[in-house]
mmCIF file of C-alpha atoms in Angstrom:
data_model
loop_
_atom_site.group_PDB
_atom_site.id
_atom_site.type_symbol
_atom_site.label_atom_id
_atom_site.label_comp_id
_atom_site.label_asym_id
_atom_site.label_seq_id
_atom_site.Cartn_x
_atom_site.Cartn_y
_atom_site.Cartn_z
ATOM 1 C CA UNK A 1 69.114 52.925 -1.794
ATOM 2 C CA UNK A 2 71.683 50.558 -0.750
ATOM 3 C CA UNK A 3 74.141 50.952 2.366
ATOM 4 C CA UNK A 4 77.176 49.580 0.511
ATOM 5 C CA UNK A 5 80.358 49.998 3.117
ATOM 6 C CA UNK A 6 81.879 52.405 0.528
ATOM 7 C CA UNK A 7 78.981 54.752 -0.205
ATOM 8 C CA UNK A 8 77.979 57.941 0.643
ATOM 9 C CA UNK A 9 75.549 57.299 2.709
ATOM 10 C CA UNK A 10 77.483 54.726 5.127
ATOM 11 C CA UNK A 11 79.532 57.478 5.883
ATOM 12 C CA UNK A 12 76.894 60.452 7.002
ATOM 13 C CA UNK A 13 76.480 58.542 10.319
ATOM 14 C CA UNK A 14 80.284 59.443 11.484
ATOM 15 C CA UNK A 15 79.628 63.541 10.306
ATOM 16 C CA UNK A 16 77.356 64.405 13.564
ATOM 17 C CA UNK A 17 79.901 62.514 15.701
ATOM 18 C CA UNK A 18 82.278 64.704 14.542
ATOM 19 C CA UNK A 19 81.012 67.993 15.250
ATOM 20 C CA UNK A 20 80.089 68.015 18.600
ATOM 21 C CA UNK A 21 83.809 66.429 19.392
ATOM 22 C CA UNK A 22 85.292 69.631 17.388
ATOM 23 C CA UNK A 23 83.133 71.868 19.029
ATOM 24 C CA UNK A 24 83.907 70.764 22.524
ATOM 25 C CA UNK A 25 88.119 71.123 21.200
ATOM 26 C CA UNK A 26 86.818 74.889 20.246
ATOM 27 C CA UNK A 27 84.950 75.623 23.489
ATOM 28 C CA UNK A 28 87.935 74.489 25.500
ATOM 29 C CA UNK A 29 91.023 75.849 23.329
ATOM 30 C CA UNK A 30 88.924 79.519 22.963
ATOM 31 C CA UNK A 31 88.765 80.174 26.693
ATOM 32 C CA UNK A 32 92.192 78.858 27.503
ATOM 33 C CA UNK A 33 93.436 81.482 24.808
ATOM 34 C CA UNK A 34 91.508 84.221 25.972
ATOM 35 C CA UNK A 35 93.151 83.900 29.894
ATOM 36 C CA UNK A 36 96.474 83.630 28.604
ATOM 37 C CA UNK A 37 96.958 87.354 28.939
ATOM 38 C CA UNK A 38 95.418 87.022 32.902
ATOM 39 C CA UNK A 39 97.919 84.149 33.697
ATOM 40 C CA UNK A 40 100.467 86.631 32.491
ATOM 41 C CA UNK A 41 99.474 89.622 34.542
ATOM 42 C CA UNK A 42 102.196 90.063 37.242
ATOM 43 C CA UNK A 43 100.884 88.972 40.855
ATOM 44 C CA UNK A 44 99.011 91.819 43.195
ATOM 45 C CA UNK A 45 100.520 92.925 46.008
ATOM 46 C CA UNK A 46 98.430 93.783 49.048
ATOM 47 C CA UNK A 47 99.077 96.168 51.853
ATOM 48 C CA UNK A 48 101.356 98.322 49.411
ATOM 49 C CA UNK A 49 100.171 101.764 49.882
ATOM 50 C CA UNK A 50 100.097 101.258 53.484
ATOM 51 C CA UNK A 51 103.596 100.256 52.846
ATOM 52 C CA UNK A 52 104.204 103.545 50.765
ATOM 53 C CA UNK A 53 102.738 105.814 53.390
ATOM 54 C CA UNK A 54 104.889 104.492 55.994
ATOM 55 C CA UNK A 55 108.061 104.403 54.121
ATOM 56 C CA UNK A 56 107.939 107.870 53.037
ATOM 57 C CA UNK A 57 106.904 108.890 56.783
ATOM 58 C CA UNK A 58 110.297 106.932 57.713
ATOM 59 C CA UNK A 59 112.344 108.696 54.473
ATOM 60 C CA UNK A 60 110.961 112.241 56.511
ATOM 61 C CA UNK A 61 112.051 111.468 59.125
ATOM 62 C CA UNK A 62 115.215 110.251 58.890
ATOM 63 C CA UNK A 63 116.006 113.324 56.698
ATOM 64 C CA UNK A 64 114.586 115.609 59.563
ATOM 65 C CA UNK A 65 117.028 113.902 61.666
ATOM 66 C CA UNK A 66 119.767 114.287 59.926
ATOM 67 C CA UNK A 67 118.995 118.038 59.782
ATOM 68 C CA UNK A 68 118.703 118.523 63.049
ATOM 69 C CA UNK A 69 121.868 116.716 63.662
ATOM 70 C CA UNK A 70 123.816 119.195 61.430
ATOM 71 C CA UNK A 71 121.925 122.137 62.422
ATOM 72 C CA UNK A 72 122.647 121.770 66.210
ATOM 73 C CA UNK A 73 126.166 121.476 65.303
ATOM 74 C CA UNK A 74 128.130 123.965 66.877
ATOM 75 C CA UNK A 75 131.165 124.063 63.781
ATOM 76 C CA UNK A 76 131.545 123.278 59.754
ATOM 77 C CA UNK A 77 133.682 120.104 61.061
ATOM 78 C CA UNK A 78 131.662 118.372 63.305
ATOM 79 C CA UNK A 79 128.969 118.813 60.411
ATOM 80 C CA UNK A 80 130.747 117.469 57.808
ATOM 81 C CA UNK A 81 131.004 114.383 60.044
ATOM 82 C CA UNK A 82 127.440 113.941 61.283
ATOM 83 C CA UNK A 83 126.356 114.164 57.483
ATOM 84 C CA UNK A 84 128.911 111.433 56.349
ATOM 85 C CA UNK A 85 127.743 109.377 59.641
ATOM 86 C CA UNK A 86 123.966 110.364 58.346
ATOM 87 C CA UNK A 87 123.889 109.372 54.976
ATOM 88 C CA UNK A 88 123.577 105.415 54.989
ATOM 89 C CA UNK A 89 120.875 105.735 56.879
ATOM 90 C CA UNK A 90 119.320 108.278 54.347
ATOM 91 C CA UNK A 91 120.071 106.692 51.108
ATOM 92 C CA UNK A 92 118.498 103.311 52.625
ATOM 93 C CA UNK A 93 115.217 104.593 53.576
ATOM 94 C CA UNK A 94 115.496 106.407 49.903
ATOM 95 C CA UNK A 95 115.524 103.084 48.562
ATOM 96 C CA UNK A 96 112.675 101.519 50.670
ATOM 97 C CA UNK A 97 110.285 104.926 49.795
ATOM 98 C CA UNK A 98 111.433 104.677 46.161
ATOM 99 C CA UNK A 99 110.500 100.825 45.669
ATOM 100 C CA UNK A 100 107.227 101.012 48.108
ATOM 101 C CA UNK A 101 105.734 104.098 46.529
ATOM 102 C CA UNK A 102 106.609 102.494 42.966
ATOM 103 C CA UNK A 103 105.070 99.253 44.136
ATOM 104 C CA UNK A 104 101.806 101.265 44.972
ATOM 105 C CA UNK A 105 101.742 103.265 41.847
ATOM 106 C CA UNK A 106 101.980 99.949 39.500
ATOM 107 C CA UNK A 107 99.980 97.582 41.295
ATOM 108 C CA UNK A 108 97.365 98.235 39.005
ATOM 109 C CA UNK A 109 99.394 97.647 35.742
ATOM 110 C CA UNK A 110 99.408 94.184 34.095
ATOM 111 C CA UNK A 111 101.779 95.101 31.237
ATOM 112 C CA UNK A 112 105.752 94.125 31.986
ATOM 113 C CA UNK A 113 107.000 97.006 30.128
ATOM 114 C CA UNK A 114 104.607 99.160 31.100
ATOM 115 C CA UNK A 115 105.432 98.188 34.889
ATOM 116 C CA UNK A 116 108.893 98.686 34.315
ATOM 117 C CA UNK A 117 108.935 102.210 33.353
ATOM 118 C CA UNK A 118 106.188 103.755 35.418
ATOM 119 C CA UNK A 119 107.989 101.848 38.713
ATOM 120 C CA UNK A 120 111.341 104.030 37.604
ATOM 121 C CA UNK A 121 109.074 107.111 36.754
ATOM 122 C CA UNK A 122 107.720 107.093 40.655
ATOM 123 C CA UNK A 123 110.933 106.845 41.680
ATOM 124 C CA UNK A 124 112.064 110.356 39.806
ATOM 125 C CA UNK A 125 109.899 111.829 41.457
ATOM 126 C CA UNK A 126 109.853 110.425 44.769
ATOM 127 C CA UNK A 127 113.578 111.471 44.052
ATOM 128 C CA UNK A 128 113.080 114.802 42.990
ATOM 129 C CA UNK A 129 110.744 115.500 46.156
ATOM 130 C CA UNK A 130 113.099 114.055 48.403
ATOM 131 C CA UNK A 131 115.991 116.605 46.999
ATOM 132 C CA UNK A 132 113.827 119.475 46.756
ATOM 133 C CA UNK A 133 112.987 119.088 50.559
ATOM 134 C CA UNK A 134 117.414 119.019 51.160
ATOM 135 C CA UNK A 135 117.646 121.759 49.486
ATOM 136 C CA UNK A 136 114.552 123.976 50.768
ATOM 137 C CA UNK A 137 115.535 122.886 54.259
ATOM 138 C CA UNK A 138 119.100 122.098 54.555
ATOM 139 C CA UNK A 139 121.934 125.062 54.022
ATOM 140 C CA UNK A 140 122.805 125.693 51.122
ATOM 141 C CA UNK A 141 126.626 124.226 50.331
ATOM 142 C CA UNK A 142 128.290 121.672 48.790
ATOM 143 C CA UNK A 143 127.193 118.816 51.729
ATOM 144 C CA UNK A 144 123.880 119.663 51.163
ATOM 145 C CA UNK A 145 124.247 118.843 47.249
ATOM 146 C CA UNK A 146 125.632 115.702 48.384
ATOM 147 C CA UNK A 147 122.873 114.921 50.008
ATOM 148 C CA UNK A 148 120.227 115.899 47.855
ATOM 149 C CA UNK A 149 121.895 113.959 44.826
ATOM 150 C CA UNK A 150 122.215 110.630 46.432
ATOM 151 C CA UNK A 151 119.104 110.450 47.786
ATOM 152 C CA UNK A 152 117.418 111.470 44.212
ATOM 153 C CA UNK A 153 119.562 108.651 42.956
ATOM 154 C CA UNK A 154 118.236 106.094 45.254
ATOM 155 C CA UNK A 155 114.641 106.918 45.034
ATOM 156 C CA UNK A 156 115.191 106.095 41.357
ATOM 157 C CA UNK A 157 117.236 102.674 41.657
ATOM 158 C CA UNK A 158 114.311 101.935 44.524
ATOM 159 C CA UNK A 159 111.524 102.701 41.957
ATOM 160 C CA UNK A 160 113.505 100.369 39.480
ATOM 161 C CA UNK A 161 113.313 97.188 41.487
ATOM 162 C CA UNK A 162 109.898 97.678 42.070
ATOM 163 C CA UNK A 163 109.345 97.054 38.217
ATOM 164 C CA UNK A 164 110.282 93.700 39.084
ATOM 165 C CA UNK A 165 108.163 91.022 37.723
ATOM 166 C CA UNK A 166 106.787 89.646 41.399
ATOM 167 C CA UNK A 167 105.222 92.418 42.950
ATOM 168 C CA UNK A 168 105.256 90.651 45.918
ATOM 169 C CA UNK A 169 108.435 89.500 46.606
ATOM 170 C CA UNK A 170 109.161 93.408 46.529
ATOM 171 C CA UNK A 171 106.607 94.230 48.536
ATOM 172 C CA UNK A 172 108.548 91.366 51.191
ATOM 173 C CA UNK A 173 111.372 93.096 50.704
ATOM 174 C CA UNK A 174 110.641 96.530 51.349
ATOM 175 C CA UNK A 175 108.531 95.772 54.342
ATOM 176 C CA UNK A 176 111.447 93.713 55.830
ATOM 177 C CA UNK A 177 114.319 95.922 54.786
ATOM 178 C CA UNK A 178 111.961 98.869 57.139
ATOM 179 C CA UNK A 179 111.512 96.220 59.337
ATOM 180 C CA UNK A 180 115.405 96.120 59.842
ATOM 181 C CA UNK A 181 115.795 99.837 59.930
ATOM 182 C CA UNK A 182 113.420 100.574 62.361
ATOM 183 C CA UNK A 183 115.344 97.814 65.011
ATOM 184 C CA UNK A 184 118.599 98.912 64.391
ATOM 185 C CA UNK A 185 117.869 102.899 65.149
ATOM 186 C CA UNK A 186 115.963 101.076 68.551
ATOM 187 C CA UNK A 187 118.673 98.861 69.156
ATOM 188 C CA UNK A 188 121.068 102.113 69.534
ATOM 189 C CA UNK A 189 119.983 102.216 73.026
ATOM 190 C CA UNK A 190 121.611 99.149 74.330
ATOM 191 C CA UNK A 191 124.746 99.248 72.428
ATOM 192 C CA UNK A 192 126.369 101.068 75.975
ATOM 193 C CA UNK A 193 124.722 97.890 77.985
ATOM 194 C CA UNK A 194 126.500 95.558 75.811
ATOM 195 C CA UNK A 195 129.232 96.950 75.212
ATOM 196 C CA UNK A 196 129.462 96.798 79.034
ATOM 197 C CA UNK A 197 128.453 92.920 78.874
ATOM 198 C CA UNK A 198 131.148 92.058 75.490
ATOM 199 C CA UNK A 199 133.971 92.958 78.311
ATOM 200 C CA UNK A 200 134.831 97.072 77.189
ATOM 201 C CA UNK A 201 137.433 97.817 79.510
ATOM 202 C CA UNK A 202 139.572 101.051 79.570
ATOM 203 C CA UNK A 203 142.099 99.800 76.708
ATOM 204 C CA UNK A 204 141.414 100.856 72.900
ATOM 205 C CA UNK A 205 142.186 96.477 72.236
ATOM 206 C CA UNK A 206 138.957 95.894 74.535
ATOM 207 C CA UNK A 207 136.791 98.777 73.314
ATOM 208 C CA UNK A 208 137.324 97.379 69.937
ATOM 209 C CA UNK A 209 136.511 94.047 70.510
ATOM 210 C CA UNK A 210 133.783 94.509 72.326
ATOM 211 C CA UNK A 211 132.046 97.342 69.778
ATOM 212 C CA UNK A 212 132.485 93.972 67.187
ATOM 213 C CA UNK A 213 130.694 91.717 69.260
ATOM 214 C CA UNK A 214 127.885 94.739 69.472
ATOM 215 C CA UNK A 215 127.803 94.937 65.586
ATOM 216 C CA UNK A 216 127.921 91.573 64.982
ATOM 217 C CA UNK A 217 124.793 90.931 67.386
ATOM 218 C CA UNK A 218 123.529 93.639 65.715
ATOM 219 C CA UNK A 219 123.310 92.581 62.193
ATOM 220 C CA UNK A 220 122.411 88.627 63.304
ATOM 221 C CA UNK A 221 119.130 90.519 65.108
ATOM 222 C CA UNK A 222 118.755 92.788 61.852
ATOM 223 C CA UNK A 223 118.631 89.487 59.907
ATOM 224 C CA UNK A 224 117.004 87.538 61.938
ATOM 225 C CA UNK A 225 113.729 90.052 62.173
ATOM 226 C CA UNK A 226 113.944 90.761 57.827
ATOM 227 C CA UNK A 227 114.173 87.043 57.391
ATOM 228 C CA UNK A 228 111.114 86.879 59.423
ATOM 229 C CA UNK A 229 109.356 89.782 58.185
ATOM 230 C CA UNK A 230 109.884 88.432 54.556
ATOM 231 C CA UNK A 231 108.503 85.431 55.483
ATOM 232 C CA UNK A 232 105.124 86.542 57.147
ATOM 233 C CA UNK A 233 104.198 89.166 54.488
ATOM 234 C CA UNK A 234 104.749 86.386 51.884
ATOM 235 C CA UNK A 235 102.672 83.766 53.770
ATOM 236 C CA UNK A 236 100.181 86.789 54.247
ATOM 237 C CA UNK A 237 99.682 87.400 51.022
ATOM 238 C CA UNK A 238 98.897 84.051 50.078
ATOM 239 C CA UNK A 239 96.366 82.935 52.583
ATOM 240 C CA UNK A 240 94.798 86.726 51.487
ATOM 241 C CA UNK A 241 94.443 85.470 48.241
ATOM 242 C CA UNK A 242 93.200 82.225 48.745
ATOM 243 C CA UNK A 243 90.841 83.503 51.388
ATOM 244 C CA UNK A 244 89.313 86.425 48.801
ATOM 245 C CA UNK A 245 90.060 84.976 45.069
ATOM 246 C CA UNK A 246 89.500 81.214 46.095
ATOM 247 C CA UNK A 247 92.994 80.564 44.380
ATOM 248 C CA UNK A 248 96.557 80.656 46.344
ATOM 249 C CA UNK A 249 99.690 81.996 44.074
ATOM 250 C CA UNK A 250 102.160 79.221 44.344
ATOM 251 C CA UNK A 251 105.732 80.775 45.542
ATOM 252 C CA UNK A 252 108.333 78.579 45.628
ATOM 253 C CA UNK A 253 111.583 78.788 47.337
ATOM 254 C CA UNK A 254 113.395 81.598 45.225
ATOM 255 C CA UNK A 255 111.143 84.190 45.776
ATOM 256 C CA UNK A 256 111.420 83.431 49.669
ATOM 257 C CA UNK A 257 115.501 83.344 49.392
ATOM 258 C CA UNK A 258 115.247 87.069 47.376
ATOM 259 C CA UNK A 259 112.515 88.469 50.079
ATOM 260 C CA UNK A 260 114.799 87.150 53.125
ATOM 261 C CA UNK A 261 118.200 88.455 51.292
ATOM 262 C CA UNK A 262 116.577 91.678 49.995
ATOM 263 C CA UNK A 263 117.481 94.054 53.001
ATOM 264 C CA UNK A 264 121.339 92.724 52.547
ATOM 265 C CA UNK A 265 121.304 93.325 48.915
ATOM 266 C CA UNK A 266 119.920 97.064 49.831
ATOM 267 C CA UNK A 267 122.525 97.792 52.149
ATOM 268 C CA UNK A 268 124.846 96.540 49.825
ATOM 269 C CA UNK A 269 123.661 98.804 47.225
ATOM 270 C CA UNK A 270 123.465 101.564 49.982
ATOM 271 C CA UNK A 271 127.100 101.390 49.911
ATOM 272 C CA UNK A 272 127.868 101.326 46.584
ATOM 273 C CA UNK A 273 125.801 104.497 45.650
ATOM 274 C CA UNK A 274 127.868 106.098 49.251
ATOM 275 C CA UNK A 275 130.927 105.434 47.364
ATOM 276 C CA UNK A 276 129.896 106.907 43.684
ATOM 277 C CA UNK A 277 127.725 109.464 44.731
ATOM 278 C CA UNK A 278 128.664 110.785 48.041
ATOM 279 C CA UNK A 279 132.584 109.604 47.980
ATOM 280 C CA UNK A 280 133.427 113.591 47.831
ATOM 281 C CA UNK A 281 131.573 113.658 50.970
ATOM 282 C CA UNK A 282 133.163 111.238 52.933
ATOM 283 C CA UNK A 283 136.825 112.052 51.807
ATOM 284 C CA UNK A 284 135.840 115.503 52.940
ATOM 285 C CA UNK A 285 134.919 113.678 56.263
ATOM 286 C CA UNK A 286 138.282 111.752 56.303
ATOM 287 C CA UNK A 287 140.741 114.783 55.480
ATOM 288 C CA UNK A 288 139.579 116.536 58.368
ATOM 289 C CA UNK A 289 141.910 114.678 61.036
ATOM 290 C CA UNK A 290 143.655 111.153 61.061
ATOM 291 C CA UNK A 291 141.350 110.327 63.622
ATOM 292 C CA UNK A 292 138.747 110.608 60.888
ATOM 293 C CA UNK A 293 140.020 109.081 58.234
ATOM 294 C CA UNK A 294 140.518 105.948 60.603
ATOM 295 C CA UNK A 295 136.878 106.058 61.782
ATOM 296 C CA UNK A 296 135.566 106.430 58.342
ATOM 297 C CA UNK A 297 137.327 103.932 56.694
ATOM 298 C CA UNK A 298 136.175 101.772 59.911
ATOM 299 C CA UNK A 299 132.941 102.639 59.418
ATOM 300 C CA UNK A 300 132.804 101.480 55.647
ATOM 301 C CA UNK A 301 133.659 98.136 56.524
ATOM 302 C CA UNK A 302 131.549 97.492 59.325
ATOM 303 C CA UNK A 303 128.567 98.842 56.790
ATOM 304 C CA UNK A 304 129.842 95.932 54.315
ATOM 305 C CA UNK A 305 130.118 93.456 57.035
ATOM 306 C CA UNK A 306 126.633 94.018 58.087
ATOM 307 C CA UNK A 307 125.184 94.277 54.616
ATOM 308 C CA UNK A 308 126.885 90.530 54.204
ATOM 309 C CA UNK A 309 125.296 89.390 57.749
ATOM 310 C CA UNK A 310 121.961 90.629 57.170
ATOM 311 C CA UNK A 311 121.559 89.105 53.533
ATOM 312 C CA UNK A 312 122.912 85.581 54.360
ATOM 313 C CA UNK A 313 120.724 85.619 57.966
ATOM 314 C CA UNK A 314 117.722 86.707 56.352
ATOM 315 C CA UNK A 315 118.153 84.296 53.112
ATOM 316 C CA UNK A 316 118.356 81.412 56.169
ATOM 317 C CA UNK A 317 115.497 82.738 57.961
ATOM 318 C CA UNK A 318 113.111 82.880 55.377
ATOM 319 C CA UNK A 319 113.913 79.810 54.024
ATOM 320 C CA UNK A 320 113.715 78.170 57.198
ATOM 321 C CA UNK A 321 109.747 79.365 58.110
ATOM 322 C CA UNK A 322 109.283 78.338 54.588
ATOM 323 C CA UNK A 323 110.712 75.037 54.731
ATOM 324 C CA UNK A 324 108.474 74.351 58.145
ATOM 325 C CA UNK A 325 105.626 75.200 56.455
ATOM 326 C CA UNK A 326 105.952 72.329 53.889
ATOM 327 C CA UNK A 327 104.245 69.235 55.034
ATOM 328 C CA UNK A 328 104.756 65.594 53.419
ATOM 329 C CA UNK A 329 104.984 64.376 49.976
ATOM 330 C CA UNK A 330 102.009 62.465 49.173
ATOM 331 C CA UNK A 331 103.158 58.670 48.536
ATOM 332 C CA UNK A 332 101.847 56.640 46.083
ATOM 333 C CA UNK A 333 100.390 53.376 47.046
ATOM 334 C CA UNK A 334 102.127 50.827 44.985
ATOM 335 C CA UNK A 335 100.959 47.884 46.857
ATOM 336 C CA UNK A 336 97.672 47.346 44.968
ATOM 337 C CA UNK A 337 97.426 44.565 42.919
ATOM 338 C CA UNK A 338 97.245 45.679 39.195
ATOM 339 C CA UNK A 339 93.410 45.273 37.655
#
């Protein structure tokens, strides 16, 4: 039979070349389809029930606090004003138990949506808990509502940004917003010392200075310790990974700025949901003597000021122990003669 170039048979040679070249395109195409869905599962983040457990112990005890503060309170008055001093502190560590117990509860889930709404589920009921306790506990008026409410509504807006999409650049966050926390209810014991050392003299003009100067080093510290915080769960998280899965996430810069600025943003928030939720409580506080009314309204703007030092010191810190971390771009060697 001839083997003319356009017959039948000069062609059959080029078929079995064929198929092995569309099988390969098959084997490769099949599995990169199949771990699309993995690639799209948001990122684990370690460490977060420890983180849960510890948050709610700090959500317990700053609520036990509080009650003991009012309780030992001699008149109505002076408690109205300890639970208006109280409540920042309250609603914050609401937020931190809220997002850390959510973060536990959905580290399992891969689904976005599915994330989402179980994160703001935990948060009900870490919520709901936290305002049963007020109420079983606390007396029963209309401070106590206060209270109660607030803190429900915090555990839920906590339990919301832990349906974020990076579990653990929320995990960053809520360690270093604790982190914060914990330094500024230890720093309370040198405030006297430096107010002392900031020049506090007998005049209100010095006392007022100098109680700036304290708040100021305050918040720089506060920062300074979430920026760092943020940054060493983050970089713990991804020699974990690469250390146990053989792989390390890649987080750029972003998630280090949001991890570092986190505990700013949640006292910012702290005061917003102060001034919606609980405003009845602190106008309550302010009406009860000019005196008052001056201190709270001083207060409210110191909480804003540090809110605004901690997020832009922690942003900087974290992105500086990021940015040290970063060695040299490779360069390419263009001096070799071309083949």
């Amino acid at each position: 039979m001839s083997k003319q170039p356009g017959s039948s048979t000069a062609a059959e040679p080029d078929q079995p070349e064929a198929a092995p070249a569309e099988a390969a395109e098959q084997a490769t195409t099949v599995p990169a389809d199949e771990a699309a869905p993995a690639a799209d599962r948001p990122a684990y983040a370690p460490g977060a029930i420890v983180l849960a457990v510890v948050t709610v112990g700090w959500l317990a005890a700053m609520l036990w606090s509080t009650r003991a503060a009012i309780t030992s309170a001699a008149a109505g008055v002076t408690a109205i004003s300890l639970s208006a001093y109280a409540l920042p502190g309250v609603i914050t560590a609401a937020l931190v138990a809220g997002a850390a117990v959510a973060l536990a509860v959905t580290n399992p889930l891969g689904r976005a949506t599915l994330r989402f709404l179980a994160a703001v589920g935990t948060g009900l009921l870490v919520g709901l808990a936290a305002a049963v306790a007020v109420n079983l506990t606390y007396a029963d008026n209309a401070t106590t509502n206060t209270i109660a409410g607030t803190t429900a509504a915090a555990a839920i807006i906590g339990g919301a940004v832990a349906g974020a999409r990076n579990a653990r650049v929320v995990g960053g966050l809520a360690g270093a917003t604790l982190a914060a926390q914990l330094f500024v209810v230890l720093f309370s014991r040198a405030r006297d010392p430096l107010s002392d050392l900031f020049g506090a003299g007998d005049t209100q003009q010095s006392m007022l200075d100098a109680a700036k100067w304290v708040s100021r080093t305050e918040s720089l510290l506060a920062g300074l310790i979430a920026g760092l915080v943020a940054f060493g769960y983050l970089a713990w998280t991804r020699r974990r990974a690469a250390r146990r899965e053989g792989v390390a996430p890649e987080l750029r810069w972003p998630a280090y700025l949001v991890a570092g600025a986190g505990p700013g943003l949640l006292l910012l928030l702290t005061e917003v949901i102060i001034r919606v939720g609980g405003h009845g409580l602190l106008d309550l506080a302010a009406a009860l003597s000019e005196a008052d009314q001056v201190a709270q309204t001083a207060l409210g703007t110191s909480r804003v000021d540090n809110g605004i030092w901690v997020l832009f010191v922690g942003a900087l810190t974290a992105l500086i122990a990021f940015g040290r971390t970063l060695g040299p771009r490779p360069v390419a060697d263009d001096d070799e003669p071309a083949a």
